[in-house]
Amino acid sequence: MSADTDSGPDVMGLDHTTVTGWGRTAPTAARLIRPRSYEEAAAAVRGCGARGGIPRGLGRAYGDAAQNAGGSVLDMTALDRVHAIDADGGTVLCDAGVSLHRLMEVLLPLGWFVPVTPGTRYVTVGGAIGADIHGKNHHVSGSFARHVLALELLTADGEIRAVIPGTPLFDATAGGMGLTGVILTATIRLQPVETSLMSVDTERATDLDDLMARLAATDHRYRYSVAWIDLLARGAATGRAVLTRGDHAPLDALPARLRRDPLAFRTPRLPTAPEILPEGLLSRTTVGLFNELWYRKAPRARTGRLQRISGFFHPLDGVPHWNRVYGRGGFVQYQFVVGHGREDALRRIVRRISERRCPSFLAVLKRFGESDPGWLSFPVPGWTLALDIPAGLPGLGTFLDELDEEVAAAGGRVYLAKDARLRPELLAAMYPRLDDFRELRAELDPRGVFVSDLARRLSL
């Protein structure tokens, strides 16, 4: 969690803390409250004070969604029990503070996997619902909330409400960034697996059009699909990429030595990234060299490679505090989606990023499937691009504002769980159900108990 504590907790588990998102930009000070029971969570909500409060998980939202300047932040990670597993029906009932990492530890030996995982497993279930996270399988499985069968929500009036899919409160909570209340528990439908290994196909795409053609033609064959894209390549190579796709390996695909323990969950770790790294480490020169090497070392075409779940889904989790490599200034992760039929907008944006020479080595392109029911859920059918950029890059704010305009004009949107700087006047164009969300919030929480820096900035 990206928070620096400047005083010890009192008996209620309260710290005075500077809080940031994973991008380590725009820190703000808040009271950090760590409830250890549902009763303490209710007491924390009642005692938030004039500046309100916002629930927080493991701090992997990149921007200011889990910050609350001058108010309270409710760290929900102490509520982390797995209450019940239906190993026959494939469901789990757990506290919202349980991490996806913990669920994998518990569920994989039983032959089950989480239905959706983003690029890190260090996300809580509550955070996964509040951000309505997506993964490499959205074109097949949709976002996380689509697999939530029920949840319990602590609302601003101190009531605990049972919430089910298909209701306005569920649709406002899924992707609602914690602003409808504190998720306490969730029941989740799981994905059956025979092994803890992935069967992975890898190929190179020569440019953006080649990449999109490969994705559009063959994505239906794979449960998981993602492309690393070189955003420093220019000219005929603009948008060149390494495309990686796969599925859970069946038992009969494993060699004999791996069949002895086919559901073992192994997560190798590298040394922690140091707190202090040289400024300018991620320059256009160094990132350009990395991108060139990464593209060249990828096979032109390889099929059926066996890979651990941790390596396929969460390679960066092997480096604790990898966000420190951007230095003290932090970084911005910019993610947007534009719909099918708006590939021209995607091409223009990729070309602009390439010509701007943004030093991004973490850039991925995916295809989204059907829209999800959450009123503020991010995915819509189309193409989504995510990239990390050092926050100190000169002129970055103006440049991203221009990209926002182009995304909005194309009927697209930016991802609120990663946003730290979107202008509020663009929000309604990007999220057509915004007024419904605001109306439900006003009815459910008339005193504004639940609030965040993101909510204030965007008038949510």
PDB file of C-alpha atoms in Angstrom, residues 136 139 197-205 211 214-215 218-228 241-250 253 294 297-308 311-313 365:
ATOM      1  CA  LYS A 136      -6.815 -10.633 -20.585  1.00  0.00           C
ATOM      2  CA  HIS A 139     -13.497 -10.706 -24.772  1.00  0.00           C
ATOM      3  CA  LEU A 197      -0.021 -23.866 -15.705  1.00  0.00           C
ATOM      4  CA  MET A 198      -0.897 -21.996 -18.870  1.00  0.00           C
ATOM      5  CA  SER A 199      -0.476 -23.145 -22.461  1.00  0.00           C
ATOM      6  CA  VAL A 200       0.803 -20.035 -24.242  1.00  0.00           C
ATOM      7  CA  ASP A 201       1.182 -19.031 -27.887  1.00  0.00           C
ATOM      8  CA  THR A 202       3.416 -16.085 -28.786  1.00  0.00           C
ATOM      9  CA  GLU A 203       3.922 -14.266 -32.081  1.00  0.00           C
ATOM     10  CA  ARG A 204       5.250 -10.984 -33.389  1.00  0.00           C
ATOM     11  CA  ALA A 205       3.192  -8.379 -35.258  1.00  0.00           C
ATOM     12  CA  LEU A 211      -1.618  -6.632 -34.759  1.00  0.00           C
ATOM     13  CA  ARG A 214      -4.365 -10.954 -35.894  1.00  0.00           C
ATOM     14  CA  LEU A 215      -6.430 -10.123 -32.820  1.00  0.00           C
ATOM     15  CA  THR A 218      -8.199 -15.346 -34.022  1.00  0.00           C
ATOM     16  CA  ASP A 219      -9.008 -13.977 -30.552  1.00  0.00           C
ATOM     17  CA  HIS A 220     -12.086 -16.225 -30.345  1.00  0.00           C
ATOM     18  CA  ARG A 221      -9.785 -19.243 -30.132  1.00  0.00           C
ATOM     19  CA  TYR A 222      -8.240 -18.115 -26.842  1.00  0.00           C
ATOM     20  CA  ARG A 223      -9.560 -17.404 -23.374  1.00  0.00           C
ATOM     21  CA  TYR A 224      -6.719 -14.952 -22.648  1.00  0.00           C
ATOM     22  CA  SER A 225      -5.127 -12.496 -25.046  1.00  0.00           C
ATOM     23  CA  VAL A 226      -2.852  -9.463 -24.717  1.00  0.00           C
ATOM     24  CA  ALA A 227      -0.295  -7.617 -26.808  1.00  0.00           C
ATOM     25  CA  TRP A 228       2.759  -5.722 -25.613  1.00  0.00           C
ATOM     26  CA  ALA A 241       3.960  -5.730 -30.954  1.00  0.00           C
ATOM     27  CA  VAL A 242       4.411  -9.081 -29.283  1.00  0.00           C
ATOM     28  CA  LEU A 243       1.101 -10.923 -29.061  1.00  0.00           C
ATOM     29  CA  THR A 244       0.647 -13.436 -26.242  1.00  0.00           C
ATOM     30  CA  ARG A 245      -2.406 -15.668 -25.923  1.00  0.00           C
ATOM     31  CA  GLY A 246      -3.292 -18.791 -24.054  1.00  0.00           C
ATOM     32  CA  ASP A 247      -5.543 -20.879 -21.869  1.00  0.00           C
ATOM     33  CA  HIS A 248      -5.305 -23.023 -18.773  1.00  0.00           C
ATOM     34  CA  ALA A 249      -3.276 -26.090 -19.635  1.00  0.00           C
ATOM     35  CA  PRO A 250      -5.147 -29.421 -19.362  1.00  0.00           C
ATOM     36  CA  ALA A 253      -0.538 -31.398 -21.702  1.00  0.00           C
ATOM     37  CA  TRP A 294      12.092  -7.129 -25.982  1.00  0.00           C
ATOM     38  CA  LYS A 297      13.934 -11.607 -28.370  1.00  0.00           C
ATOM     39  CA  ALA A 298      10.274 -12.609 -28.789  1.00  0.00           C
ATOM     40  CA  PRO A 299       9.749 -15.596 -31.084  1.00  0.00           C
ATOM     41  CA  ARG A 300       8.232 -14.920 -34.492  1.00  0.00           C
ATOM     42  CA  ALA A 301       5.788 -17.706 -33.699  1.00  0.00           C
ATOM     43  CA  ARG A 302       5.728 -20.252 -30.860  1.00  0.00           C
ATOM     44  CA  THR A 303       2.874 -22.431 -29.668  1.00  0.00           C
ATOM     45  CA  GLY A 304       2.085 -24.455 -26.575  1.00  0.00           C
ATOM     46  CA  ARG A 305       4.728 -23.164 -24.198  1.00  0.00           C
ATOM     47  CA  LEU A 306       3.895 -24.059 -20.589  1.00  0.00           C
ATOM     48  CA  GLN A 307       4.079 -21.121 -18.215  1.00  0.00           C
ATOM     49  CA  ARG A 308       3.204 -20.602 -14.567  1.00  0.00           C
ATOM     50  CA  GLY A 311       4.415 -15.503 -14.982  1.00  0.00           C
ATOM     51  CA  PHE A 312       1.579 -15.300 -17.495  1.00  0.00           C
ATOM     52  CA  PHE A 313      -0.749 -13.014 -15.565  1.00  0.00           C
ATOM     53  CA  LEU A 365      -3.356  -3.493 -26.232  1.00  0.00           C
TER      54      LEU A 365
END
